[in-house]
Amino acid sequence: MIRLTDIDKYYDSKFQRTFVLKGINITVNDGEFLSVMGPSGSGKSTLLNIIGLLDTPSAGNYHLYDEPVLDLKEKKKVEYHRNFMGFIFQAYHLIEEMTVYENIETPLIYKGVKNKDRKAMVADLLDRFNMVAKKDLFPAQLSGGQQQLVGIARAIVGKPKLLLADEPTGNLHSSQGEMIMDVLKTLNEEGMTIIQVTHNEKFANYGKRIVRLEDGLIRTDEIVK
Ligand code: ADP
């Protein structure tokens, strides 16, 4: 589904060119659960953002289901975001003025899902995440872990084919982290393709494949299960 070919990302300053990604070649097939690891500054987030069509490379090609996607118009990219991708960021990006319920429902409204179906889909996730009792609270009234769960619920409520997660367990203590990783594992078993960036070896091993970046290069790319 995802094919990156000879991807470079660099920034030019007056006297030098700094490479963040250099000659990245990677294919990710439907149903994979890929963990991207590497030291801070090695290009992990940049790679994830390029895959998510949130950032553009300086050189190279990117095909999604054989469609070249780098030169798509903004409108087409937004369609991909709405209909195909879900994002989990370390900062939860919840809307403070909306309740838990409304935060989770929002992507479905953008997607044009009917009111009745929306209710059922949000209720299902609230149930799954044990958050029914919190549905009318605002983000500020939740713990960090609960906010992260709402962020995850919002990312997956529209059942994206591809879930992109940047440090989904960052800032959480380990039992909350494990809970979130278990959710991701179940989603992957149900068919969702997942690419996560993580620093945590244990959480990386929830994936089926681990790619390690170093200085913008892929150092290793191995199937772990
Ligand atoms: P990681 O996620 O592995 O920590 P990132 O992809 O966030 O790495 O960043 C890789 C490198 O790109 C960092 O060294 C960062 O400073 C650099 N970088 C990001 N944005 C810019 C920019 N606008 N100008 C110059 N360097 C940048």
CSV table of C-alpha atoms and ligand atoms in Angstrom, one decimal:
chain,number,residue,atom,x,y,z
A,1,MET,CA,0.0,0.0,0.0
A,2,ILE,CA,2.8,2.5,1.0
A,3,ARG,CA,5.8,2.7,-1.2
A,4,LEU,CA,8.5,5.3,-0.5
A,5,THR,CA,11.4,5.5,-3.0
A,6,ASP,CA,14.7,7.3,-2.5
A,7,ILE,CA,13.1,9.8,-0.1
A,8,ASP,CA,15.4,12.7,1.0
A,9,LYS,CA,14.4,15.4,3.4
A,10,TYR,CA,16.9,18.2,3.9
A,11,TYR,CA,17.0,21.8,5.1
A,12,ASP,CA,19.2,24.3,3.4
A,13,SER,CA,20.8,27.1,5.3
A,14,LYS,CA,23.2,29.7,4.0
A,15,PHE,CA,26.3,27.5,3.9
A,16,GLN,CA,25.1,24.0,4.3
A,17,ARG,CA,22.5,21.4,3.6
A,18,THR,CA,21.4,19.3,6.5
A,19,PHE,CA,19.8,15.9,5.8
A,20,VAL,CA,17.1,14.7,8.1
A,21,LEU,CA,16.3,11.7,5.8
A,22,LYS,CA,18.6,10.3,3.2
A,23,GLY,CA,17.7,7.7,0.5
A,24,ILE,CA,14.8,6.1,2.4
A,25,ASN,CA,13.3,3.1,0.6
A,26,ILE,CA,10.5,1.3,2.3
A,27,THR,CA,7.3,-0.5,1.5
A,28,VAL,CA,4.5,-1.1,4.0
A,29,ASN,CA,1.8,-3.6,3.1
A,30,ASP,CA,-1.8,-3.8,4.3
A,31,GLY,CA,-2.1,-5.3,7.7
A,32,GLU,CA,1.4,-4.6,8.9
A,33,PHE,CA,2.2,-3.3,12.4
A,34,LEU,CA,5.5,-1.4,12.0
A,35,SER,CA,7.5,0.2,14.8
A,36,VAL,CA,10.0,2.9,13.9
A,37,MET,CA,12.8,3.4,16.4
A,38,GLY,CA,16.0,5.4,16.6
A,39,PRO,CA,17.7,8.2,18.6
A,40,SER,CA,16.2,11.6,19.0
A,41,GLY,CA,16.7,13.6,15.9
A,42,SER,CA,17.1,10.6,13.6
A,43,GLY,CA,14.1,11.5,11.5
A,44,LYS,CA,11.4,9.3,12.8
A,45,SER,CA,8.7,12.0,13.1
A,46,THR,CA,9.6,13.5,9.8
A,47,LEU,CA,9.2,10.1,8.2
A,48,LEU,CA,5.8,9.6,9.9
A,49,ASN,CA,4.7,13.0,8.8
A,50,ILE,CA,5.7,12.4,5.2
A,51,ILE,CA,3.8,9.1,5.2
A,52,GLY,CA,0.8,11.0,6.7
A,53,LEU,CA,1.0,13.6,3.9
A,54,LEU,CA,1.6,16.3,6.6
A,55,ASP,CA,5.1,17.0,5.3
A,56,THR,CA,6.7,16.8,1.9
A,57,PRO,CA,10.1,15.3,1.1
A,58,SER,CA,12.8,17.2,-0.7
A,59,ALA,CA,13.3,14.4,-3.2
A,60,GLY,CA,11.9,11.0,-4.0
A,61,ASN,CA,8.6,9.4,-4.7
A,62,TYR,CA,5.7,8.2,-2.6
A,63,HIS,CA,2.9,5.9,-3.9
A,64,LEU,CA,-0.2,5.0,-2.0
A,65,TYR,CA,-1.8,2.0,-3.7
A,66,ASP,CA,0.2,2.8,-6.8
A,67,GLU,CA,-1.0,6.4,-6.9
A,68,PRO,CA,1.7,9.0,-6.7
A,69,VAL,CA,0.6,11.2,-3.9
A,70,LEU,CA,3.3,13.9,-3.4
A,71,ASP,CA,1.8,16.3,-5.9
A,72,LEU,CA,-1.8,15.9,-5.0
A,73,LYS,CA,-3.8,19.0,-4.4
A,74,GLU,CA,-4.4,20.0,-0.8
A,75,LYS,CA,-8.1,19.0,-1.2
A,76,LYS,CA,-7.2,15.5,-2.2
A,77,LYS,CA,-4.7,15.2,0.7
A,78,VAL,CA,-7.5,16.2,3.1
A,79,GLU,CA,-9.7,13.5,1.6
A,80,TYR,CA,-6.9,10.9,2.3
A,81,HIS,CA,-6.8,12.2,5.9
A,82,ARG,CA,-10.5,12.0,6.4
A,83,ASN,CA,-11.2,8.7,4.7
A,84,PHE,CA,-8.0,6.7,5.0
A,85,MET,CA,-5.7,7.8,7.8
A,86,GLY,CA,-5.9,8.2,11.6
A,87,PHE,CA,-3.3,10.1,13.6
A,88,ILE,CA,-2.3,9.8,17.2
A,89,PHE,CA,0.1,12.4,18.5
A,90,GLN,CA,1.9,12.7,21.8
A,91,ALA,CA,0.2,16.0,22.4
A,92,TYR,CA,-3.4,15.0,22.3
A,93,HIS,CA,-4.8,17.8,20.1
A,94,LEU,CA,-8.2,17.5,21.8
A,95,ILE,CA,-10.6,20.4,21.4
A,96,GLU,CA,-10.9,21.9,24.9
A,97,GLU,CA,-14.3,23.4,24.4
A,98,MET,CA,-15.8,20.0,23.4
A,99,THR,CA,-16.8,17.1,25.6
A,100,VAL,CA,-15.2,13.7,25.3
A,101,TYR,CA,-18.2,12.6,23.3
A,102,GLU,CA,-18.0,15.5,20.9
A,103,ASN,CA,-14.3,15.2,20.5
A,104,ILE,CA,-14.6,11.6,19.4
A,105,GLU,CA,-17.6,12.3,17.2
A,106,THR,CA,-16.0,15.2,15.2
A,107,PRO,CA,-14.1,13.2,12.6
A,108,LEU,CA,-17.3,11.3,11.8
A,109,ILE,CA,-19.2,14.6,11.1
A,110,TYR,CA,-16.4,15.7,8.7
A,111,LYS,CA,-16.6,12.3,7.1
A,112,GLY,CA,-20.4,12.8,6.5
A,113,VAL,CA,-21.5,9.8,8.7
A,114,LYS,CA,-25.2,9.9,9.5
A,115,ASN,CA,-26.2,11.0,13.0
A,116,LYS,CA,-27.6,7.6,14.0
A,117,ASP,CA,-24.5,5.7,12.9
A,118,ARG,CA,-22.3,8.3,14.6
A,119,LYS,CA,-24.0,7.6,17.9
A,120,ALA,CA,-23.5,3.9,17.6
A,121,MET,CA,-19.8,4.2,16.6
A,122,VAL,CA,-19.0,6.7,19.4
A,123,ALA,CA,-20.9,4.6,22.0
A,124,ASP,CA,-19.0,1.5,20.9
A,125,LEU,CA,-15.6,3.1,21.5
A,126,LEU,CA,-16.6,4.7,24.8
A,127,ASP,CA,-17.6,1.3,25.9
A,128,ARG,CA,-14.4,-0.4,24.6
A,129,PHE,CA,-12.3,2.2,26.4
A,130,ASN,CA,-14.3,2.1,29.6
A,131,MET,CA,-15.1,5.8,29.3
A,132,VAL,CA,-18.9,5.8,29.2
A,133,ALA,CA,-19.0,7.7,32.5
A,134,LYS,CA,-16.7,10.3,31.2
A,135,LYS,CA,-18.5,11.2,28.0
A,136,ASP,CA,-19.8,14.6,29.1
A,137,LEU,CA,-16.5,15.7,30.7
A,138,PHE,CA,-14.1,18.2,29.1
A,139,PRO,CA,-10.5,17.3,28.3
A,140,ALA,CA,-9.2,19.4,31.2
A,141,GLN,CA,-11.2,17.2,33.6
A,142,LEU,CA,-9.4,14.1,32.5
A,143,SER,CA,-6.0,12.6,33.5
A,144,GLY,CA,-3.2,12.5,30.9
A,145,GLY,CA,-3.8,8.8,30.2
A,146,GLN,CA,-7.6,9.4,29.7
A,147,GLN,CA,-6.9,12.3,27.3
A,148,GLN,CA,-4.6,10.0,25.4
A,149,LEU,CA,-7.3,7.4,25.2
A,150,VAL,CA,-9.8,10.0,23.9
A,151,GLY,CA,-7.2,11.0,21.3
A,152,ILE,CA,-6.9,7.4,20.2
A,153,ALA,CA,-10.6,6.9,20.2
A,154,ARG,CA,-10.9,9.9,17.9
A,155,ALA,CA,-8.2,8.6,15.6
A,156,ILE,CA,-9.8,5.2,15.1
A,157,VAL,CA,-13.5,6.0,15.3
A,158,GLY,CA,-13.8,6.3,11.5
A,159,LYS,CA,-12.0,3.0,11.1
A,160,PRO,CA,-9.0,4.3,9.1
A,161,LYS,CA,-7.1,1.7,7.0
A,162,LEU,CA,-3.9,3.3,8.2
A,163,LEU,CA,-3.1,4.5,11.7
A,164,LEU,CA,-0.1,6.7,12.3
A,165,ALA,CA,1.0,7.0,15.9
A,166,ASP,CA,3.9,9.3,17.1
A,167,GLU,CA,4.9,8.1,20.6
A,168,PRO,CA,1.4,7.1,21.5
A,169,THR,CA,2.5,6.1,25.0
A,170,GLY,CA,4.8,9.1,25.6
A,171,ASN,CA,4.2,10.8,29.0
A,172,LEU,CA,2.1,7.8,30.3
A,173,HIS,CA,3.1,5.4,33.0
A,174,SER,CA,3.8,1.9,31.9
A,175,SER,CA,0.4,0.3,32.8
A,176,GLN,CA,-1.4,2.9,30.8
A,177,GLY,CA,1.1,2.5,28.0
A,178,GLU,CA,0.5,-1.3,28.0
A,179,MET,CA,-3.2,-0.7,27.8
A,180,ILE,CA,-2.9,1.5,24.8
A,181,MET,CA,-0.5,-0.9,23.1
A,182,ASP,CA,-3.0,-3.7,23.7
A,183,VAL,CA,-5.7,-1.6,22.0
A,184,LEU,CA,-3.3,-1.0,19.0
A,185,LYS,CA,-2.6,-4.7,18.8
A,186,THR,CA,-6.3,-5.6,18.7
A,187,LEU,CA,-6.9,-3.0,16.0
A,188,ASN,CA,-4.1,-4.5,14.0
A,189,GLU,CA,-5.5,-8.0,14.4
A,190,GLU,CA,-8.8,-6.6,13.1
A,191,GLY,CA,-7.0,-5.5,10.0
A,192,MET,CA,-5.8,-1.9,10.6
A,193,THR,CA,-2.3,-1.1,9.3
A,194,ILE,CA,-0.3,0.6,12.0
A,195,ILE,CA,2.9,2.6,11.9
A,196,GLN,CA,4.1,3.8,15.3
A,197,VAL,CA,7.1,5.8,16.4
A,198,THR,CA,8.4,4.8,19.8
A,199,HIS,CA,11.5,5.0,22.0
A,200,ASN,CA,10.3,2.0,24.1
A,201,GLU,CA,11.8,-1.4,23.1
A,202,LYS,CA,9.0,-3.3,24.9
A,203,PHE,CA,6.3,-1.3,23.1
A,204,ALA,CA,8.1,-1.6,19.8
A,205,ASN,CA,7.8,-5.3,20.1
A,206,TYR,CA,4.1,-5.1,20.0
A,207,GLY,CA,4.8,-4.5,16.3
A,208,LYS,CA,5.5,-7.2,13.8
A,209,ARG,CA,8.3,-5.3,12.1
A,210,ILE,CA,10.9,-2.9,13.5
A,211,VAL,CA,12.7,-0.3,11.4
A,212,ARG,CA,15.6,1.5,13.1
A,213,LEU,CA,16.7,4.9,11.9
A,214,GLU,CA,20.0,6.5,12.5
A,215,ASP,CA,21.1,9.9,11.1
A,216,GLY,CA,18.3,9.8,8.6
A,217,LEU,CA,19.2,6.3,7.2
A,218,ILE,CA,17.5,3.0,7.7
A,219,ARG,CA,20.0,1.0,9.7
A,220,THR,CA,17.9,-2.2,10.1
A,221,ASP,CA,14.5,-3.3,9.0
A,222,GLU,CA,13.5,-6.6,10.5
A,223,ILE,CA,10.4,-8.8,10.9
A,224,VAL,CA,10.1,-9.7,14.6
A,225,LYS,CA,7.1,-11.9,14.4
B,1,ADP,P1,12.9,12.3,15.6
B,1,ADP,O1,11.5,12.2,15.5
B,1,ADP,O2,13.7,11.1,15.3
B,1,ADP,O3,13.4,12.8,16.9
B,1,ADP,P2,12.6,14.5,13.7
B,1,ADP,O4,12.1,13.9,12.5
B,1,ADP,O5,11.7,15.1,14.6
B,1,ADP,O6,13.5,13.4,14.5
B,1,ADP,O7,13.7,15.5,13.4
B,1,ADP,C1,14.9,15.2,12.7
B,1,ADP,C2,15.8,16.4,12.6
B,1,ADP,O8,15.2,17.4,11.7
B,1,ADP,C3,16.1,17.1,13.9
B,1,ADP,O9,17.5,17.2,14.0
B,1,ADP,C4,15.5,18.5,13.6
B,1,ADP,O10,16.3,19.5,14.2
B,1,ADP,C5,15.5,18.7,12.1
B,1,ADP,N1,14.5,19.6,11.6
B,1,ADP,C6,13.2,19.5,11.7
B,1,ADP,N2,12.6,20.6,11.2
B,1,ADP,C7,13.6,21.4,10.8
B,1,ADP,C8,13.6,22.7,10.1
B,1,ADP,N3,12.5,23.4,9.8
B,1,ADP,N4,14.8,23.2,9.8
B,1,ADP,C9,16.0,22.6,10.1
B,1,ADP,N5,16.0,21.4,10.7
B,1,ADP,C10,14.8,20.8,11.0
